[in-house]
Amino acid sequence: MENNLANDLWKHFFVTPKKNYNKYMLQLLEYPECIIYDKKIMDENRSKWSEQFKNNNDICLEIGSGSGNFIKELAFRNKDKNYICLELRFKRLILSVKKIKKNESTNVRFLRRRGEEIENFLGMDEISDIYINFPDPWEENERNRIIKESFFVSLDVILKKGGKIFFKSDHDKYYNDILQLVEKLDNYQVVYHTPDLHNSPLKDINIKTEFEQLFLCKHNKNINYIEINKVK
Ligand SMILES: C[S@@+](CC[C@H](N)C(=O)[O-])C[C@H]1O[C@@H](n2cnc3c(N)ncnc32)[C@H](O)[C@@H]1O
């Protein structure tokens, strides 16, 4: 059974088998209680994630959770909330789950799934808040960005009224583009924004992500921050 799972694992990620696989891909099998890589299982959980967490606590979403420093701390601070994290890279998923386990947090699930596909596996009003930290700005190809007008159409479905979107980025243009985009949307409102999070009133409660640490230490870059409310 174990062997079959390992032999068939590639089918979830590739069209044809490869000669060698990333060693972290196989490690996905070691954490069935925390990592879900099977799209069918994710889609079956649509509107039923509370059953997966075995409670009725709010469910929040992080898109592009990286190596998990942010969610490790957020989930530890908020044990009365559940978190679904989307990440594509095998190594980052494994590093994240190890951090969560070390903290003995049971309120996090990692899904290997693209943020663009949320409507397939999240139901109406299923999500309370969304965190997107340092998403790829796609400088040469901005239409590939995760945060664009069509993303808000998905949020119209999955995000509860009163739910918030929290965004952080080193990329000044992405920050300004989002501020402009939200101005055009009548059901979303920017409730707070700053181009310099680390010199703002939020600096003491802010949880630094891996990329944030990097931009601060290596490049001494200002960090942009936006909080958006879904008003109706
Ligand atoms: C620049 S990193 C930021 C990671 C982390 N949030 C941080 O701040 O340190 C972006 C992350 O998003 C993941 N990612 C990229 N495109 C994605 C997508 N469409 N859906 C979900 N995750 C994605 C990448 O694998 C990567 O780990």
mmCIF file of C-alpha atoms and ligand atoms in Angstrom:
data_model
loop_
_atom_site.group_PDB
_atom_site.id
_atom_site.type_symbol
_atom_site.label_atom_id
_atom_site.label_comp_id
_atom_site.label_asym_id
_atom_site.label_seq_id
_atom_site.Cartn_x
_atom_site.Cartn_y
_atom_site.Cartn_z
ATOM 1 C CA MET A 1 0.000 0.000 0.000
ATOM 2 C CA GLU A 2 2.786 2.415 1.068
ATOM 3 C CA ASN A 3 4.722 1.351 -2.012
ATOM 4 C CA ASN A 4 1.764 1.941 -4.315
ATOM 5 C CA LEU A 5 1.320 5.423 -2.908
ATOM 6 C CA ALA A 6 4.990 6.232 -3.487
ATOM 7 C CA ASN A 7 4.951 4.759 -6.988
ATOM 8 C CA ASP A 8 1.872 6.708 -7.977
ATOM 9 C CA LEU A 9 2.795 9.985 -6.318
ATOM 10 C CA TRP A 10 4.267 11.599 -9.447
ATOM 11 C CA LYS A 11 0.853 11.368 -11.147
ATOM 12 C CA HIS A 12 -0.383 14.163 -8.927
ATOM 13 C CA PHE A 13 2.266 16.564 -10.222
ATOM 14 C CA PHE A 14 3.509 15.495 -13.648
ATOM 15 C CA VAL A 15 2.011 14.235 -16.889
ATOM 16 C CA THR A 16 4.707 11.602 -17.467
ATOM 17 C CA PRO A 17 7.051 9.845 -15.017
ATOM 18 C CA LYS A 18 10.565 11.240 -14.535
ATOM 19 C CA LYS A 19 13.895 9.479 -13.982
ATOM 20 C CA ASN A 20 14.566 11.227 -10.687
ATOM 21 C CA TYR A 21 12.336 12.983 -8.244
ATOM 22 C CA ASN A 22 12.987 15.719 -5.722
ATOM 23 C CA LYS A 23 13.513 13.917 -2.390
ATOM 24 C CA TYR A 24 11.039 16.247 -0.690
ATOM 25 C CA MET A 25 8.274 15.066 -3.005
ATOM 26 C CA LEU A 26 8.394 11.589 -1.440
ATOM 27 C CA GLN A 27 8.397 13.090 2.046
ATOM 28 C CA LEU A 28 4.896 14.455 1.395
ATOM 29 C CA LEU A 29 3.683 10.941 2.215
ATOM 30 C CA GLU A 30 5.015 11.185 5.771
ATOM 31 C CA TYR A 31 2.521 13.856 6.834
ATOM 32 C CA PRO A 32 -0.948 12.749 5.667
ATOM 33 C CA GLU A 33 -2.574 14.579 8.593
ATOM 34 C CA CYS A 34 -1.033 17.942 7.558
ATOM 35 C CA ILE A 35 -0.298 17.940 3.834
ATOM 36 C CA ILE A 36 -2.848 17.300 1.102
ATOM 37 C CA TYR A 37 -1.515 16.932 -2.442
ATOM 38 C CA ASP A 38 -4.433 15.056 -4.034
ATOM 39 C CA LYS A 39 -6.690 17.564 -5.833
ATOM 40 C CA LYS A 40 -9.630 15.173 -5.698
ATOM 41 C CA ILE A 41 -9.476 15.067 -1.907
ATOM 42 C CA MET A 42 -9.153 18.859 -1.728
ATOM 43 C CA ASP A 43 -12.171 19.317 -3.994
ATOM 44 C CA GLU A 44 -14.217 16.826 -1.947
ATOM 45 C CA ASN A 45 -13.494 18.964 1.117
ATOM 46 C CA ARG A 46 -15.076 22.036 -0.513
ATOM 47 C CA SER A 47 -17.486 23.619 2.011
ATOM 48 C CA LYS A 48 -16.518 20.863 4.479
ATOM 49 C CA TRP A 49 -13.137 22.015 5.774
ATOM 50 C CA SER A 50 -14.546 22.356 9.299
ATOM 51 C CA GLU A 51 -14.934 18.570 9.353
ATOM 52 C CA GLN A 52 -11.277 18.227 8.423
ATOM 53 C CA PHE A 53 -10.291 20.483 11.361
ATOM 54 C CA LYS A 54 -12.908 18.820 13.632
ATOM 55 C CA ASN A 55 -14.223 22.168 14.936
ATOM 56 C CA ASN A 56 -16.251 25.177 13.777
ATOM 57 C CA ASN A 57 -13.513 27.772 14.238
ATOM 58 C CA ASP A 58 -12.903 30.390 11.557
ATOM 59 C CA ILE A 59 -10.812 29.200 8.626
ATOM 60 C CA CYS A 60 -8.166 31.539 7.196
ATOM 61 C CA LEU A 61 -6.146 31.108 4.022
ATOM 62 C CA GLU A 62 -2.501 31.831 3.240
ATOM 63 C CA ILE A 63 -1.469 31.812 -0.406
ATOM 64 C CA GLY A 64 2.212 31.093 -1.127
ATOM 65 C CA SER A 65 3.179 30.195 2.437
ATOM 66 C CA GLY A 66 6.839 29.564 1.562
ATOM 67 C CA SER A 67 8.868 27.785 4.250
ATOM 68 C CA GLY A 68 6.277 28.465 6.935
ATOM 69 C CA ASN A 69 7.850 30.997 9.332
ATOM 70 C CA PHE A 70 4.793 33.243 9.123
ATOM 71 C CA ILE A 71 2.127 30.559 9.560
ATOM 72 C CA LYS A 72 4.092 28.850 12.325
ATOM 73 C CA GLU A 73 3.808 31.984 14.471
ATOM 74 C CA LEU A 74 0.313 33.057 13.319
ATOM 75 C CA ALA A 75 -1.207 29.627 14.040
ATOM 76 C CA PHE A 76 0.552 29.494 17.414
ATOM 77 C CA ARG A 77 -0.802 32.932 18.398
ATOM 78 C CA ASN A 78 -4.339 32.067 17.234
ATOM 79 C CA LYS A 79 -5.150 28.558 18.379
ATOM 80 C CA ASP A 80 -8.863 29.338 18.035
ATOM 81 C CA LYS A 81 -8.508 29.705 14.249
ATOM 82 C CA ASN A 82 -7.789 27.220 11.491
ATOM 83 C CA TYR A 83 -5.412 27.849 8.597
ATOM 84 C CA ILE A 84 -5.242 26.460 5.075
ATOM 85 C CA CYS A 85 -1.910 27.238 3.387
ATOM 86 C CA LEU A 86 -1.233 26.913 -0.322
ATOM 87 C CA GLU A 87 2.320 26.283 -1.467
ATOM 88 C CA LEU A 88 3.728 24.692 -4.610
ATOM 89 C CA ARG A 89 7.306 23.795 -3.717
ATOM 90 C CA PHE A 90 7.881 20.397 -2.097
ATOM 91 C CA LYS A 91 10.838 21.436 0.036
ATOM 92 C CA ARG A 92 8.999 24.481 1.399
ATOM 93 C CA LEU A 93 5.976 22.327 2.264
ATOM 94 C CA ILE A 94 8.134 19.875 4.199
ATOM 95 C CA LEU A 95 10.047 22.617 6.031
ATOM 96 C CA SER A 96 6.734 24.245 6.965
ATOM 97 C CA VAL A 97 5.104 21.136 8.305
ATOM 98 C CA LYS A 98 8.143 20.394 10.473
ATOM 99 C CA LYS A 99 7.866 23.856 12.042
ATOM 100 C CA ILE A 100 4.155 23.390 12.725
ATOM 101 C CA LYS A 101 4.777 19.986 14.306
ATOM 102 C CA LYS A 102 7.548 21.377 16.505
ATOM 103 C CA ASN A 103 5.061 23.926 17.821
ATOM 104 C CA GLU A 104 2.480 21.163 18.311
ATOM 105 C CA SER A 105 -0.052 23.210 16.328
ATOM 106 C CA THR A 106 -2.929 21.145 14.978
ATOM 107 C CA ASN A 107 -4.796 24.011 13.302
ATOM 108 C CA VAL A 108 -2.904 24.113 9.979
ATOM 109 C CA ARG A 109 -3.265 22.171 6.731
ATOM 110 C CA PHE A 110 -0.934 22.589 3.757
ATOM 111 C CA LEU A 111 -2.314 22.111 0.274
ATOM 112 C CA ARG A 112 -0.109 21.793 -2.781
ATOM 113 C CA ARG A 113 -2.372 23.871 -4.966
ATOM 114 C CA ARG A 114 -2.335 27.108 -6.916
ATOM 115 C CA GLY A 115 -3.977 30.192 -5.485
ATOM 116 C CA GLU A 116 -5.751 30.697 -8.813
ATOM 117 C CA GLU A 117 -7.803 27.532 -8.183
ATOM 118 C CA ILE A 118 -9.374 28.441 -4.832
ATOM 119 C CA GLU A 119 -12.958 28.246 -6.045
ATOM 120 C CA ASN A 120 -12.505 24.540 -6.831
ATOM 121 C CA PHE A 121 -11.805 23.528 -3.267
ATOM 122 C CA LEU A 122 -13.194 26.346 -1.090
ATOM 123 C CA GLY A 123 -16.926 26.892 -0.730
ATOM 124 C CA MET A 124 -19.114 29.951 -0.416
ATOM 125 C CA ASP A 125 -18.143 32.150 2.573
ATOM 126 C CA GLU A 126 -15.817 29.426 3.839
ATOM 127 C CA ILE A 127 -12.848 31.736 4.467
ATOM 128 C CA SER A 128 -12.594 34.472 7.113
ATOM 129 C CA ASP A 129 -9.262 36.139 6.267
ATOM 130 C CA ILE A 130 -6.581 35.825 3.598
ATOM 131 C CA TYR A 131 -2.826 36.396 3.885
ATOM 132 C CA ILE A 132 -0.631 36.947 0.838
ATOM 133 C CA ASN A 133 2.979 37.728 1.670
ATOM 134 C CA PHE A 134 5.544 38.652 -0.958
ATOM 135 C CA PRO A 135 3.795 37.135 -3.983
ATOM 136 C CA ASP A 136 5.749 37.101 -7.222
ATOM 137 C CA PRO A 137 5.319 40.574 -8.857
ATOM 138 C CA TRP A 138 5.810 39.136 -12.385
ATOM 139 C CA GLU A 139 7.571 42.282 -13.531
ATOM 140 C CA GLU A 140 7.601 41.403 -17.219
ATOM 141 C CA ASN A 141 4.200 39.751 -17.184
ATOM 142 C CA GLU A 142 1.886 41.368 -14.674
ATOM 143 C CA ARG A 143 -1.196 39.482 -15.842
ATOM 144 C CA ASN A 144 0.301 36.390 -14.147
ATOM 145 C CA ARG A 145 0.040 38.017 -10.731
ATOM 146 C CA ILE A 146 -2.176 36.328 -8.167
ATOM 147 C CA ILE A 147 -3.805 39.608 -7.094
ATOM 148 C CA LYS A 148 -5.753 41.041 -10.047
ATOM 149 C CA GLU A 149 -9.383 41.764 -10.818
ATOM 150 C CA SER A 150 -10.347 38.102 -11.427
ATOM 151 C CA PHE A 151 -8.939 37.154 -8.017
ATOM 152 C CA PHE A 152 -11.500 39.430 -6.376
ATOM 153 C CA VAL A 153 -14.243 37.650 -8.348
ATOM 154 C CA SER A 154 -13.176 34.417 -6.598
ATOM 155 C CA LEU A 155 -13.102 36.241 -3.268
ATOM 156 C CA ASP A 156 -16.704 37.340 -3.901
ATOM 157 C CA VAL A 157 -17.516 33.642 -3.444
ATOM 158 C CA ILE A 158 -15.139 32.208 -0.854
ATOM 159 C CA LEU A 159 -14.479 35.170 1.479
ATOM 160 C CA LYS A 160 -17.014 36.072 4.145
ATOM 161 C CA LYS A 161 -18.451 39.589 4.297
ATOM 162 C CA GLY A 162 -16.248 41.505 6.750
ATOM 163 C CA GLY A 163 -13.326 39.229 5.886
ATOM 164 C CA LYS A 164 -9.938 40.799 5.307
ATOM 165 C CA ILE A 165 -7.080 40.415 2.864
ATOM 166 C CA PHE A 166 -3.618 41.118 4.292
ATOM 167 C CA PHE A 167 -0.875 41.832 1.764
ATOM 168 C CA LYS A 168 2.859 42.458 2.205
ATOM 169 C CA SER A 169 5.426 43.083 -0.498
ATOM 170 C CA ASP A 170 8.808 44.624 -1.201
ATOM 171 C CA HIS A 171 7.513 45.556 -4.662
ATOM 172 C CA ASP A 172 6.381 49.183 -4.720
ATOM 173 C CA LYS A 173 4.547 48.951 -8.035
ATOM 174 C CA TYR A 174 2.550 45.848 -7.024
ATOM 175 C CA TYR A 175 1.550 47.746 -3.862
ATOM 176 C CA ASN A 176 0.407 50.831 -5.795
ATOM 177 C CA ASP A 177 -1.375 48.736 -8.425
ATOM 178 C CA ILE A 178 -3.431 46.974 -5.736
ATOM 179 C CA LEU A 179 -4.387 50.285 -4.113
ATOM 180 C CA GLN A 180 -5.614 51.527 -7.500
ATOM 181 C CA LEU A 181 -7.446 48.304 -8.296
ATOM 182 C CA VAL A 182 -9.356 48.226 -4.998
ATOM 183 C CA GLU A 183 -10.491 51.842 -5.563
ATOM 184 C CA LYS A 184 -12.455 50.562 -8.560
ATOM 185 C CA LEU A 185 -14.200 47.750 -6.626
ATOM 186 C CA ASP A 186 -17.341 48.709 -4.750
ATOM 187 C CA ASN A 187 -17.380 45.696 -2.401
ATOM 188 C CA TYR A 188 -13.780 45.996 -1.177
ATOM 189 C CA GLN A 189 -12.180 48.817 0.775
ATOM 190 C CA VAL A 190 -8.599 49.494 1.818
ATOM 191 C CA VAL A 191 -8.771 50.002 5.585
ATOM 192 C CA TYR A 192 -5.059 50.521 6.196
ATOM 193 C CA HIS A 193 -1.944 50.797 4.105
ATOM 194 C CA THR A 194 1.624 51.861 4.551
ATOM 195 C CA PRO A 195 4.700 51.776 2.311
ATOM 196 C CA ASP A 196 6.851 51.318 5.397
ATOM 197 C CA LEU A 197 5.467 48.585 7.645
ATOM 198 C CA HIS A 198 8.574 48.481 9.807
ATOM 199 C CA ASN A 199 8.191 52.134 10.747
ATOM 200 C CA SER A 200 4.443 51.905 11.290
ATOM 201 C CA PRO A 201 2.354 51.240 14.428
ATOM 202 C CA LEU A 202 2.072 47.602 13.295
ATOM 203 C CA LYS A 203 5.777 46.890 13.504
ATOM 204 C CA ASP A 204 5.622 45.232 16.940
ATOM 205 C CA ILE A 205 2.874 42.749 16.105
ATOM 206 C CA ASN A 206 4.120 42.046 12.585
ATOM 207 C CA ILE A 207 5.293 38.470 11.942
ATOM 208 C CA LYS A 208 8.265 38.447 9.571
ATOM 209 C CA THR A 209 8.281 36.007 6.681
ATOM 210 C CA GLU A 210 11.454 34.486 5.193
ATOM 211 C CA PHE A 211 11.393 36.873 2.238
ATOM 212 C CA GLU A 212 10.746 39.814 4.530
ATOM 213 C CA GLN A 213 13.837 38.932 6.600
ATOM 214 C CA LEU A 214 15.848 38.715 3.423
ATOM 215 C CA PHE A 215 14.707 42.065 2.029
ATOM 216 C CA LEU A 216 15.302 43.749 5.367
ATOM 217 C CA CYS A 217 18.709 42.293 6.151
ATOM 218 C CA LYS A 218 20.277 42.122 2.721
ATOM 219 C CA HIS A 219 18.654 44.984 0.882
ATOM 220 C CA ASN A 220 17.334 47.221 3.681
ATOM 221 C CA LYS A 221 14.186 47.577 1.574
ATOM 222 C CA ASN A 222 10.962 49.262 2.745
ATOM 223 C CA ILE A 223 8.100 46.786 3.145
ATOM 224 C CA ASN A 224 4.653 47.685 1.786
ATOM 225 C CA TYR A 225 1.527 46.584 3.603
ATOM 226 C CA ILE A 226 -2.188 46.682 2.743
ATOM 227 C CA GLU A 227 -5.278 45.577 4.675
ATOM 228 C CA ILE A 228 -8.438 45.265 2.586
ATOM 229 C CA ASN A 229 -11.951 44.680 3.931
ATOM 230 C CA LYS A 230 -14.729 42.907 2.027
ATOM 231 C CA VAL A 231 -17.556 45.303 2.805
ATOM 232 C CA LYS A 232 -20.457 43.515 1.074
HETATM 233 C C1 LIG B 1 8.280 35.003 -3.098
HETATM 234 S S1 LIG B 1 7.792 33.576 -2.255
HETATM 235 C C2 LIG B 1 7.191 34.196 -0.717
HETATM 236 C C3 LIG B 1 7.108 33.125 0.323
HETATM 237 C C4 LIG B 1 6.612 33.598 1.702
HETATM 238 N N1 LIG B 1 5.251 34.066 1.622
HETATM 239 C C5 LIG B 1 7.499 34.663 2.243
HETATM 240 O O1 LIG B 1 7.073 35.821 2.300
HETATM 241 O O2 LIG B 1 8.627 34.351 2.632
HETATM 242 C C6 LIG B 1 6.284 33.158 -3.084
HETATM 243 C C7 LIG B 1 5.818 31.756 -2.726
HETATM 244 O O3 LIG B 1 4.581 31.521 -3.371
HETATM 245 C C8 LIG B 1 4.586 30.231 -3.975
HETATM 246 N N2 LIG B 1 3.717 30.368 -5.147
HETATM 247 C C9 LIG B 1 4.034 30.914 -6.336
HETATM 248 N N3 LIG B 1 2.982 30.933 -7.156
HETATM 249 C C10 LIG B 1 1.958 30.387 -6.441
HETATM 250 C C11 LIG B 1 0.590 30.124 -6.745
HETATM 251 N N4 LIG B 1 0.083 30.424 -7.930
HETATM 252 N N5 LIG B 1 -0.182 29.566 -5.778
HETATM 253 C C12 LIG B 1 0.335 29.255 -4.562
HETATM 254 N N6 LIG B 1 1.630 29.482 -4.230
HETATM 255 C C13 LIG B 1 2.417 30.033 -5.168
HETATM 256 C C14 LIG B 1 6.021 29.960 -4.305
HETATM 257 O O4 LIG B 1 6.311 28.584 -4.355
HETATM 258 C C15 LIG B 1 6.762 30.673 -3.183
HETATM 259 O O5 LIG B 1 7.059 29.834 -2.097
#
